[in-house]
Short mmCIF file of C-alpha atoms in Angstrom, two decimals:
data_model
loop_
_atom_site.label_atom_id
_atom_site.label_comp_id
_atom_site.label_asym_id
_atom_site.label_seq_id
_atom_site.Cartn_x
_atom_site.Cartn_y
_atom_site.Cartn_z
CA UNK A 1 2.65 41.00 -6.52
CA UNK A 2 4.89 43.53 -5.00
CA UNK A 3 5.17 47.17 -6.36
CA UNK A 4 8.02 48.55 -8.02
CA UNK A 5 9.31 52.00 -8.27
CA UNK A 6 12.31 53.35 -10.36
CA UNK A 7 14.76 55.51 -8.76
CA UNK A 8 16.73 57.54 -11.08
CA UNK A 9 20.45 58.29 -10.08
CA UNK A 10 21.78 62.23 -10.91
CA UNK A 11 23.95 60.31 -13.61
CA UNK A 12 20.01 58.77 -15.22
CA UNK A 13 20.73 55.34 -14.63
CA UNK A 14 17.04 54.02 -13.62
CA UNK A 15 16.89 50.90 -10.65
CA UNK A 16 14.14 49.01 -10.22
CA UNK A 17 13.16 48.50 -6.67
CA UNK A 18 10.12 47.38 -4.65
CA UNK A 19 8.14 49.64 -2.43
CA UNK A 20 8.58 47.71 0.57
CA UNK A 21 12.71 47.93 0.50
CA UNK A 22 12.65 51.94 -0.69
CA UNK A 23 10.15 53.26 2.33
CA UNK A 24 12.60 52.64 4.85
CA UNK A 25 13.74 56.21 3.24
CA UNK A 26 11.35 58.35 5.03
CA UNK A 27 12.11 61.06 1.76
CA UNK A 28 10.96 58.66 -0.95
CA UNK A 29 8.14 57.03 1.29
CA UNK A 30 6.95 60.51 1.91
CA UNK A 31 7.26 61.18 -2.23
CA UNK A 32 5.03 58.33 -2.84
CA UNK A 33 2.37 59.39 0.02
CA UNK A 34 2.37 62.65 -1.64
CA UNK A 35 1.97 61.26 -5.30
CA UNK A 36 4.89 62.81 -6.39
CA UNK A 37 6.55 59.30 -7.27
CA UNK A 38 4.78 58.93 -10.48
CA UNK A 39 6.69 56.94 -13.03
CA UNK A 40 10.75 57.61 -12.44
CA UNK A 41 12.13 58.95 -9.26
CA UNK A 42 14.53 61.60 -9.66
CA UNK A 43 17.20 61.52 -7.18
CA UNK A 44 20.25 63.99 -6.02
CA UNK A 45 22.44 60.44 -5.49
CA UNK A 46 25.08 59.12 -7.88
CA UNK A 47 24.45 55.21 -9.29
CA UNK A 48 27.36 54.38 -7.79
CA UNK A 49 26.40 55.49 -4.04
CA UNK A 50 22.41 54.47 -5.07
CA UNK A 51 23.79 51.13 -5.93
CA UNK A 52 24.96 51.25 -2.21
CA UNK A 53 22.20 52.29 -0.38
CA UNK A 54 19.90 49.70 -2.00
CA UNK A 55 22.10 47.10 -1.13
CA UNK A 56 21.92 48.43 2.79
CA UNK A 57 18.19 48.40 2.32
CA UNK A 58 17.87 44.84 1.00
CA UNK A 59 19.90 43.61 3.57
CA UNK A 60 17.89 45.14 6.36
CA UNK A 61 14.42 44.51 4.58
CA UNK A 62 15.63 40.81 3.98
CA UNK A 63 16.45 40.98 7.96
CA UNK A 64 12.72 42.67 8.86
CA UNK A 65 10.63 39.82 6.75
CA UNK A 66 12.49 36.92 7.79
CA UNK A 67 12.04 37.78 11.80
CA UNK A 68 8.32 38.34 10.74
CA UNK A 69 7.92 34.77 9.18
CA UNK A 70 9.82 33.16 12.42
CA UNK A 71 7.70 31.10 14.82
CA UNK A 72 8.77 30.74 18.40
CA UNK A 73 10.02 27.18 17.97
CA UNK A 74 13.74 27.44 17.00
CA UNK A 75 13.84 30.96 16.73
CA UNK A 76 17.08 31.81 19.61
CA UNK A 77 19.11 29.61 17.31
CA UNK A 78 17.97 31.27 14.37
CA UNK A 79 18.38 34.48 15.54
CA UNK A 80 22.13 33.77 16.80
CA UNK A 81 22.86 32.48 13.06
CA UNK A 82 21.06 35.46 12.02
CA UNK A 83 22.60 37.85 14.04
CA UNK A 84 25.84 36.22 12.93
CA UNK A 85 25.31 36.35 8.89
CA UNK A 86 24.11 39.60 9.88
CA UNK A 87 27.22 41.10 11.53
CA UNK A 88 29.32 38.79 8.61
CA UNK A 89 27.75 41.10 5.74
CA UNK A 90 28.09 44.44 8.06
CA UNK A 91 31.89 43.84 8.18
CA UNK A 92 31.87 43.50 4.57
CA UNK A 93 29.92 46.10 3.92
CA UNK A 94 32.20 48.57 6.34
CA UNK A 95 35.17 46.76 4.98
CA UNK A 96 34.89 48.25 1.40
CA UNK A 97 33.15 51.51 2.49
CA UNK A 98 37.04 51.69 4.77
CA UNK A 99 38.67 51.20 1.62
CA UNK A 100 37.00 53.37 -0.32
CA UNK A 101 36.43 56.64 1.56
CA UNK A 102 34.51 58.53 -1.10
CA UNK A 103 32.03 56.30 -1.22
CA UNK A 104 32.08 56.31 2.43
CA UNK A 105 31.81 60.00 2.10
CA UNK A 106 28.60 59.98 -0.56
CA UNK A 107 26.96 57.28 1.07
CA UNK A 108 26.79 59.44 4.38
CA UNK A 109 25.23 62.34 2.23
CA UNK A 110 22.60 59.77 0.63
CA UNK A 111 21.86 57.96 4.03
CA UNK A 112 20.80 61.78 5.19
CA UNK A 113 19.36 63.16 2.38
CA UNK A 114 17.62 60.28 1.58
CA UNK A 115 16.55 59.72 5.71
CA UNK A 116 17.59 56.18 6.15
CA UNK A 117 18.40 56.97 10.40
CA UNK A 118 19.62 53.34 10.43
CA UNK A 119 22.10 53.39 7.52
CA UNK A 120 23.07 56.99 8.57
CA UNK A 121 23.83 55.70 12.25
CA UNK A 122 25.41 52.71 11.16
CA UNK A 123 27.96 55.44 9.00
CA UNK A 124 28.52 57.67 11.77
CA UNK A 125 29.55 55.00 14.50
CA UNK A 126 31.78 53.43 11.40
CA UNK A 127 33.65 56.82 10.61
CA UNK A 128 33.61 57.23 14.75
CA UNK A 129 35.57 53.83 15.14
CA UNK A 130 37.79 54.68 12.25
CA UNK A 131 39.00 57.85 14.49
CA UNK A 132 39.02 56.39 17.95
CA UNK A 133 42.52 56.05 19.29
CA UNK A 134 44.19 58.33 16.49
CA UNK A 135 45.77 61.44 17.07
CA UNK A 136 44.79 64.63 14.84
CA UNK A 137 47.63 63.90 12.42
CA UNK A 138 46.73 60.49 12.01
CA UNK A 139 42.87 61.82 11.01
CA UNK A 140 43.83 64.46 8.89
CA UNK A 141 45.67 61.89 7.16
CA UNK A 142 43.24 59.26 6.51
CA UNK A 143 40.44 61.60 5.60
CA UNK A 144 42.98 63.82 3.22
CA UNK A 145 42.15 66.83 5.31
CA UNK A 146 44.08 69.96 5.83
CA UNK A 147 45.38 71.49 9.09
CA UNK A 148 43.33 75.20 8.77
CA UNK A 149 43.78 76.37 12.17
CA UNK A 150 45.73 79.56 12.43
CA UNK A 151 49.13 79.65 14.62
CA UNK A 152 47.04 81.23 17.48
CA UNK A 153 44.29 78.77 17.10
CA UNK A 154 46.22 75.49 16.79
CA UNK A 155 47.98 77.55 20.28
CA UNK A 156 44.49 77.81 21.98
CA UNK A 157 43.27 74.44 21.18
CA UNK A 158 46.57 72.50 22.58
CA UNK A 159 46.22 74.78 25.28
CA UNK A 160 42.28 73.17 25.64
CA UNK A 161 42.94 69.61 24.73
CA UNK A 162 46.97 69.19 24.42
CA UNK A 163 46.75 67.22 27.76
CA UNK A 164 45.12 63.96 26.32
CA UNK A 165 47.66 63.65 23.59
CA UNK A 166 50.40 63.07 25.90
CA UNK A 167 53.03 60.13 25.26
CA UNK B 1 38.52 70.64 -4.57
CA UNK B 2 38.32 66.54 -3.55
CA UNK B 3 41.17 67.87 -0.33
CA UNK B 4 38.36 69.71 1.01
CA UNK B 5 35.66 66.79 1.25
CA UNK B 6 35.81 65.82 4.63
CA UNK B 7 36.44 68.95 5.86
CA UNK B 8 32.72 70.26 4.49
CA UNK B 9 30.71 67.54 5.60
CA UNK B 10 27.22 69.17 7.05
CA UNK B 11 28.06 69.96 10.51
CA UNK B 12 25.05 67.96 11.35
CA UNK B 13 26.71 64.93 10.17
CA UNK B 14 30.13 65.94 11.78
CA UNK B 15 28.65 66.31 14.97
CA UNK B 16 26.54 63.07 14.79
CA UNK B 17 30.15 61.46 14.23
CA UNK B 18 31.53 63.32 17.29
CA UNK B 19 28.45 62.52 19.88
CA UNK B 20 29.38 59.05 19.28
CA UNK B 21 33.35 59.70 20.54
CA UNK B 22 34.33 59.20 24.14
CA UNK B 23 36.52 62.56 25.80
CA UNK B 24 40.21 61.59 24.52
CA UNK B 25 38.94 60.80 21.03
CA UNK B 26 36.65 63.74 20.62
CA UNK B 27 39.45 66.03 21.66
CA UNK B 28 41.54 64.63 18.88
CA UNK B 29 38.25 64.78 16.67
CA UNK B 30 38.14 68.74 17.68
CA UNK B 31 41.86 69.55 16.65
CA UNK B 32 41.41 68.17 13.48
CA UNK B 33 40.39 71.40 11.31
CA UNK B 34 38.46 74.46 12.11
CA UNK B 35 35.03 73.12 10.41
CA UNK B 36 35.08 70.03 12.97
CA UNK B 37 35.90 72.00 15.82
CA UNK B 38 33.09 74.14 15.56
CA UNK B 39 30.88 71.59 14.48
CA UNK B 40 31.53 69.09 17.42
CA UNK B 41 30.97 71.76 20.04
CA UNK B 42 27.99 70.18 21.05
CA UNK B 43 29.36 66.89 21.83
CA UNK B 44 29.89 66.00 25.35
CA UNK B 45 31.34 62.46 25.47
CA UNK B 46 28.20 61.39 26.86
CA UNK B 47 28.00 58.14 24.71
CA UNK B 48 25.10 55.62 25.57
CA UNK B 49 27.27 52.95 26.50
CA UNK B 50 28.50 55.11 29.64
CA UNK B 51 26.17 53.33 31.94
CA UNK B 52 28.09 51.40 34.57
CA UNK B 53 30.71 52.98 33.53
CA UNK B 54 34.13 53.55 36.26
CA UNK B 55 34.36 57.52 36.51
CA UNK B 56 37.58 58.70 36.38
CA UNK B 57 39.73 60.25 39.13
CA UNK B 58 40.87 63.72 39.51
CA UNK B 59 43.89 63.97 42.30
CA UNK B 60 44.64 67.62 43.20
CA UNK B 61 44.96 70.26 45.84
CA UNK B 62 48.37 71.21 44.89
CA UNK B 63 48.62 74.05 42.96
CA UNK B 64 46.98 74.21 39.67
CA UNK B 65 48.96 70.54 39.10
CA UNK B 66 46.10 67.62 38.86
CA UNK B 67 46.56 64.09 37.59
CA UNK B 68 43.72 62.42 36.15
CA UNK B 69 43.00 58.32 36.26
CA UNK B 70 41.04 57.20 33.89
CA UNK B 71 38.86 54.33 33.97
CA UNK B 72 40.94 51.94 31.67
CA UNK B 73 44.01 53.30 33.92
CA UNK B 74 45.07 55.61 31.38
CA UNK B 75 46.88 58.71 33.29
CA UNK B 76 47.07 62.19 32.52
CA UNK B 77 48.91 65.64 33.88
CA UNK B 78 46.73 68.37 33.78
CA UNK B 79 47.06 72.15 34.61
CA UNK B 80 43.68 73.57 35.77
CA UNK B 81 44.15 76.82 37.94
CA UNK B 82 40.48 76.53 38.98
CA UNK B 83 41.50 73.54 41.21
CA UNK B 84 44.04 75.66 42.97
CA UNK B 85 42.91 76.04 46.50
CA UNK B 86 39.55 74.91 45.48
CA UNK B 87 37.71 71.78 47.16
CA UNK B 88 35.33 69.99 45.05
CA UNK B 89 31.91 69.04 47.01
CA UNK B 90 29.95 67.83 44.40
CA UNK B 91 30.85 66.18 41.35
CA UNK B 92 27.76 64.73 38.79
CA UNK B 93 27.24 64.71 34.90
CA UNK B 94 30.88 65.85 34.39
CA UNK B 95 30.12 68.99 36.53
CA UNK B 96 32.45 69.74 39.46
CA UNK B 97 30.86 72.10 42.24
CA UNK B 98 33.52 74.09 43.96
CA UNK B 99 34.12 75.91 46.59
CA UNK B 100 37.40 78.55 47.36
CA UNK B 101 36.86 80.64 50.20
CA UNK B 102 33.23 82.24 50.37
CA UNK B 103 33.06 81.54 46.31
CA UNK B 104 31.38 78.75 45.01
CA UNK B 105 31.13 77.80 40.81
CA UNK B 106 30.16 74.89 38.79
CA UNK B 107 33.35 73.58 36.32
CA UNK B 108 34.01 71.72 33.96
CA UNK B 109 37.65 70.40 33.94
CA UNK B 110 37.42 69.21 30.49
CA UNK B 111 36.78 72.24 28.52
CA UNK B 112 37.30 75.30 31.68
CA UNK B 113 33.75 76.17 31.30
CA UNK B 114 32.49 78.09 34.68
CA UNK B 115 29.26 78.82 35.58
CA UNK B 116 29.71 81.51 38.97
CA UNK B 117 27.28 80.94 41.94
CA UNK B 118 25.86 84.02 44.08
CA UNK B 119 28.42 83.98 47.08
CA UNK B 120 27.96 81.20 49.89
CA UNK B 121 26.89 82.52 53.27
CA UNK B 122 28.71 80.56 55.21
CA UNK B 123 32.41 81.34 56.00
CA UNK B 124 33.57 79.36 59.01
CA UNK B 125 35.12 75.75 58.37
CA UNK B 126 32.45 72.94 58.10
CA UNK B 127 32.69 70.42 56.01
CA UNK B 128 30.40 70.88 53.43
CA UNK B 129 28.96 67.87 50.98
CA UNK B 130 26.46 68.64 48.03
CA UNK B 131 24.58 67.92 45.24
CA UNK B 132 22.55 69.26 42.52
CA UNK B 133 19.53 68.10 40.81
CA UNK B 134 20.33 68.64 37.23
CA UNK B 135 23.21 69.80 35.06
CA UNK B 136 23.79 73.71 35.75
CA UNK B 137 22.96 74.95 32.05
CA UNK B 138 19.45 73.52 32.56
CA UNK B 139 16.94 75.64 33.97
CA UNK B 140 15.58 73.78 36.68
CA UNK B 141 18.61 73.18 38.52
CA UNK B 142 18.74 73.34 42.04
CA UNK B 143 21.61 72.89 44.14
CA UNK B 144 21.68 71.59 48.15
CA UNK B 145 24.92 72.66 50.44
CA UNK B 146 24.55 70.33 53.72
CA UNK B 147 26.53 71.22 56.62
CA UNK B 148 26.47 69.29 60.05
CA UNK B 149 26.57 70.99 63.10
CA UNK B 150 26.41 68.90 66.50
CA UNK B 151 22.75 69.77 66.63
CA UNK B 152 21.78 70.93 63.40
CA UNK B 153 21.55 69.81 60.13
CA UNK B 154 21.79 72.99 58.11
CA UNK B 155 21.00 73.17 54.12
CA UNK B 156 21.61 75.63 51.97
CA UNK B 157 19.43 75.83 48.88
CA UNK B 158 19.97 77.80 45.47
CA UNK B 159 17.93 78.02 42.57
CA UNK B 160 18.95 78.20 39.07
CA UNK B 161 18.55 82.19 38.13
CA UNK B 162 17.93 83.22 41.59
CA UNK B 163 20.87 84.89 43.54
CA UNK B 164 19.86 83.98 47.05
CA UNK B 165 20.59 81.16 49.07
CA UNK B 166 18.08 79.93 51.21
CA UNK B 167 18.46 78.25 54.39
CA UNK B 168 16.50 74.94 56.06
CA UNK B 169 17.63 73.66 59.22
CA UNK B 170 16.55 70.63 60.75
CA UNK B 171 17.25 69.23 64.65
CA UNK B 172 18.62 65.87 63.48
CA UNK B 173 20.25 64.85 67.31
CA UNK B 174 21.33 61.21 65.65
CA UNK B 175 22.97 61.79 62.14
CA UNK B 176 27.13 60.95 61.58
CA UNK B 177 29.25 62.75 59.48
CA UNK B 178 27.47 63.10 56.09
CA UNK B 179 29.35 61.11 53.20
CA UNK B 180 27.08 61.01 50.08
CA UNK B 181 25.04 62.66 48.55
CA UNK B 182 22.15 62.22 45.29
CA UNK B 183 18.84 63.45 43.84
CA UNK B 184 16.03 61.59 42.74
CA UNK B 185 12.37 62.11 42.28
CA UNK B 186 12.40 65.65 42.98
CA UNK B 187 14.37 64.69 46.59
CA UNK B 188 17.79 65.66 47.88
CA UNK B 189 19.33 62.48 50.02
CA UNK B 190 22.42 62.66 52.20
CA UNK B 191 23.87 59.78 53.69
CA UNK B 192 26.33 59.58 56.38
CA UNK B 193 28.78 57.21 57.21
CA UNK B 194 26.45 55.29 59.06
CA UNK B 195 23.14 53.55 58.30
CA UNK B 196 21.16 56.84 58.71
CA UNK B 197 20.32 59.56 55.65
CA UNK B 198 18.01 62.53 55.17
CA UNK B 199 15.63 63.38 52.39
CA UNK B 200 14.68 67.19 51.59
CA UNK B 201 12.16 67.48 49.20
CA UNK B 202 12.38 71.43 48.05
CA UNK B 203 8.60 71.03 46.49
CA UNK B 204 6.78 70.12 49.80
CA UNK B 205 5.18 72.35 52.46
CA UNK B 206 7.95 74.04 55.50
CA UNK B 207 7.61 71.22 57.99
CA UNK B 208 7.52 68.04 55.18
CA UNK B 209 10.73 69.02 53.87
CA UNK B 210 12.61 67.25 55.99
CA UNK B 211 12.46 63.28 56.69
CA UNK B 212 15.35 61.08 58.60
CA UNK B 213 15.64 57.58 57.44
CA UNK B 214 17.01 54.51 58.80
CA UNK B 215 18.86 51.87 56.47
CA UNK B 216 17.11 48.99 57.62
CA UNK B 217 18.32 45.06 55.98
CA UNK B 218 15.28 43.60 54.21
CA UNK B 219 13.85 40.82 56.56
CA UNK B 220 10.08 38.99 56.65
CA UNK B 221 9.04 40.73 59.89
CA UNK B 222 10.42 43.64 58.80
CA UNK B 223 8.13 44.44 55.67
CA UNK B 224 7.39 47.97 56.16
CA UNK B 225 10.20 49.48 54.35
CA UNK B 226 11.15 51.67 51.31
CA UNK B 227 13.48 50.33 48.48
CA UNK B 228 16.32 52.98 48.61
CA UNK B 229 16.61 54.31 45.04
CA UNK B 230 20.47 54.49 45.09
CA UNK B 231 23.21 52.19 44.91
CA UNK B 232 25.83 52.85 47.82
CA UNK B 233 29.67 52.79 47.33
CA UNK B 234 31.36 53.74 50.54
CA UNK B 235 34.80 52.65 49.74
CA UNK B 236 35.42 52.82 45.83
CA UNK B 237 39.02 54.21 46.47
CA UNK B 238 40.46 50.79 48.03
CA UNK B 239 37.57 48.94 45.97
CA UNK B 240 39.15 50.78 42.43
CA UNK B 241 42.73 49.80 43.72
CA UNK B 242 43.26 53.71 43.42
CA UNK B 243 46.51 53.86 46.25
CA UNK B 244 48.48 51.73 43.73
CA UNK B 245 47.00 53.40 40.48
CA UNK B 246 47.82 56.81 41.84
CA UNK B 247 51.21 55.39 43.51
CA UNK B 248 50.66 57.63 46.30
CA UNK B 249 53.70 58.06 48.54
CA UNK B 250 53.30 56.81 52.46
CA UNK B 251 53.16 60.13 53.91
CA UNK B 252 50.16 61.30 51.39
CA UNK B 253 46.52 61.54 52.53
CA UNK B 254 43.49 62.18 50.07
CA UNK B 255 40.30 63.11 50.66
CA UNK B 256 37.90 62.48 48.30
CA UNK B 257 34.40 64.20 47.04
CA UNK B 258 32.09 61.19 45.68
CA UNK B 259 29.73 61.03 42.75
CA UNK B 260 26.77 59.73 41.27
CA UNK B 261 27.06 57.63 38.32
CA UNK B 262 24.25 55.76 36.78
CA UNK B 263 24.32 52.52 36.91
CA UNK B 264 21.98 49.90 35.32
CA UNK B 265 18.01 51.22 36.43
CA UNK B 266 19.40 53.23 40.03
CA UNK B 267 22.47 55.80 40.05
CA UNK B 268 25.07 54.48 42.15
CA UNK B 269 26.55 57.31 44.59
CA UNK B 270 30.30 56.98 45.55
CA UNK B 271 30.83 58.11 48.95
CA UNK B 272 33.03 60.57 50.13
CA UNK B 273 36.55 58.64 51.89
CA UNK B 274 39.06 60.40 53.98
CA UNK B 275 42.00 57.44 52.90
CA UNK B 276 45.39 57.88 54.76
CA UNK B 277 47.86 55.43 55.07
CA UNK B 278 49.15 56.03 58.32
CA UNK B 279 50.69 53.06 59.66
CA UNK B 280 49.76 52.08 63.31
CA UNK B 281 52.08 53.73 65.93
CA UNK B 282 52.69 56.94 64.60
CA UNK B 283 53.02 59.73 66.58
CA UNK B 284 51.06 62.79 66.28
CA UNK B 285 53.66 64.78 65.11
CA UNK B 286 54.39 62.62 61.95
CA UNK B 287 50.97 62.24 61.15
CA UNK B 288 50.40 66.73 61.06
CA UNK B 289 53.32 66.48 58.81
CA UNK B 290 51.62 64.28 56.30
CA UNK B 291 50.96 65.78 52.63
CA UNK B 292 47.12 66.34 51.92
CA UNK B 293 45.77 65.92 48.79
CA UNK B 294 41.90 65.97 47.25
CA UNK B 295 40.96 63.72 44.97
CA UNK B 296 37.52 64.14 42.89
CA UNK B 297 35.53 60.80 40.98
CA UNK B 298 34.32 62.66 37.80
CA UNK B 299 31.96 61.11 34.55
CA UNK B 300 34.36 62.18 31.97
CA UNK B 301 32.01 65.36 29.67
CA UNK B 302 33.08 67.93 27.40
CA UNK B 303 30.38 70.87 28.11
CA UNK B 304 30.98 74.04 26.79
CA UNK B 305 28.88 77.34 28.05
CA UNK B 306 28.17 80.60 26.56
CA UNK B 307 31.02 83.10 28.24
CA UNK B 308 28.00 85.27 28.83
CA UNK B 309 25.74 82.04 30.67
CA UNK B 310 25.40 83.55 34.37
CA UNK B 311 23.85 81.93 36.98
#
């Protein structure tokens, strides 16, 4: 019988989660170890974001459990298939986040706050991939960022990096 | 409020994202807004996948106008006043060791960061080949500059934080022109253009610091050998078709400074080269009127150092 924990989002929604799933979060793991996690665990994360976090954690958990149960026979092929499955799942997960950058932003903060290194690294790589090959103006448009450099600063930046943006 | 969202991303997350960008994307990233610019100032474009990556090539030697070719053959014109009149004698991890008359300095062309070294003791014309143990910002950086006379191998050594070059000499009698240098296991290696090299281990006591070596091919009869701690690339210029990629005119010759690149388990030394496209039968006067350019292989890295930082 798996040990379950109740996580409470910042907008008071309760999520029942298996201990193994949620212990991927170093922050929550520490709360449990410290005995601070009796009853509901309150988190500074919205229900929408927390649902996404748990979606990620369950997928990761699934993967680890399956690997543990594997014997060596036929492992190669199975691993290959699994890698394909994970890739496919990750691509879908990425596409959803690319389409909704508010969720991506909240998820970045949440993965940092909950100390989920694998998710944090995945998301940073996702943003890096989104930025790659783009000009500064395109990046600003993509993330709705204002150019807040003063004309002098802008000039200094152009002097420093401008050569890289030659047509 | 919403419009500030991404600009206000915590700086540690901004720098985690910046760490995953190559140098050109990093420059775009740094140009987006103030927050992203300052948070990414420690990002160096040293991405994990950078092993086995062909370095970039920087062509210089005519005023401060330089020409940069990326490993994927993107080309950039870049104005670098520090390269004007200077000669590069070592290149590693994105840092160049430049020499202009008797002044010597470390320089990162991608950030403009410069670290001056104490005046170099030798002024007479001598082909210098150098290596440094670690980036010039690290506390234990050691610089070794080699100069080969007819009889002596002269090595000028400088430790981080010190003001004096110490000179060490070795009566070699057998080395040819030094063409490549590297540092591994606390030891400097200087390779000549045949199959010989000399090592210098600063930490050993006087008299043991220098060791001459010969490169032999492995064979059954000859089992008493060490394995070279580097891959050696002697003709990178040709191998990477730099002549065509730089579209050099026929009357141009280029002397290149090599570099050291992470390659599988061993580092790979790109040798210094002298390239001229002189066709046979060309007269002496013609060859003297050739245009002399310089080039250096460089790993594209972005290092900022505080302006008050000194050697």
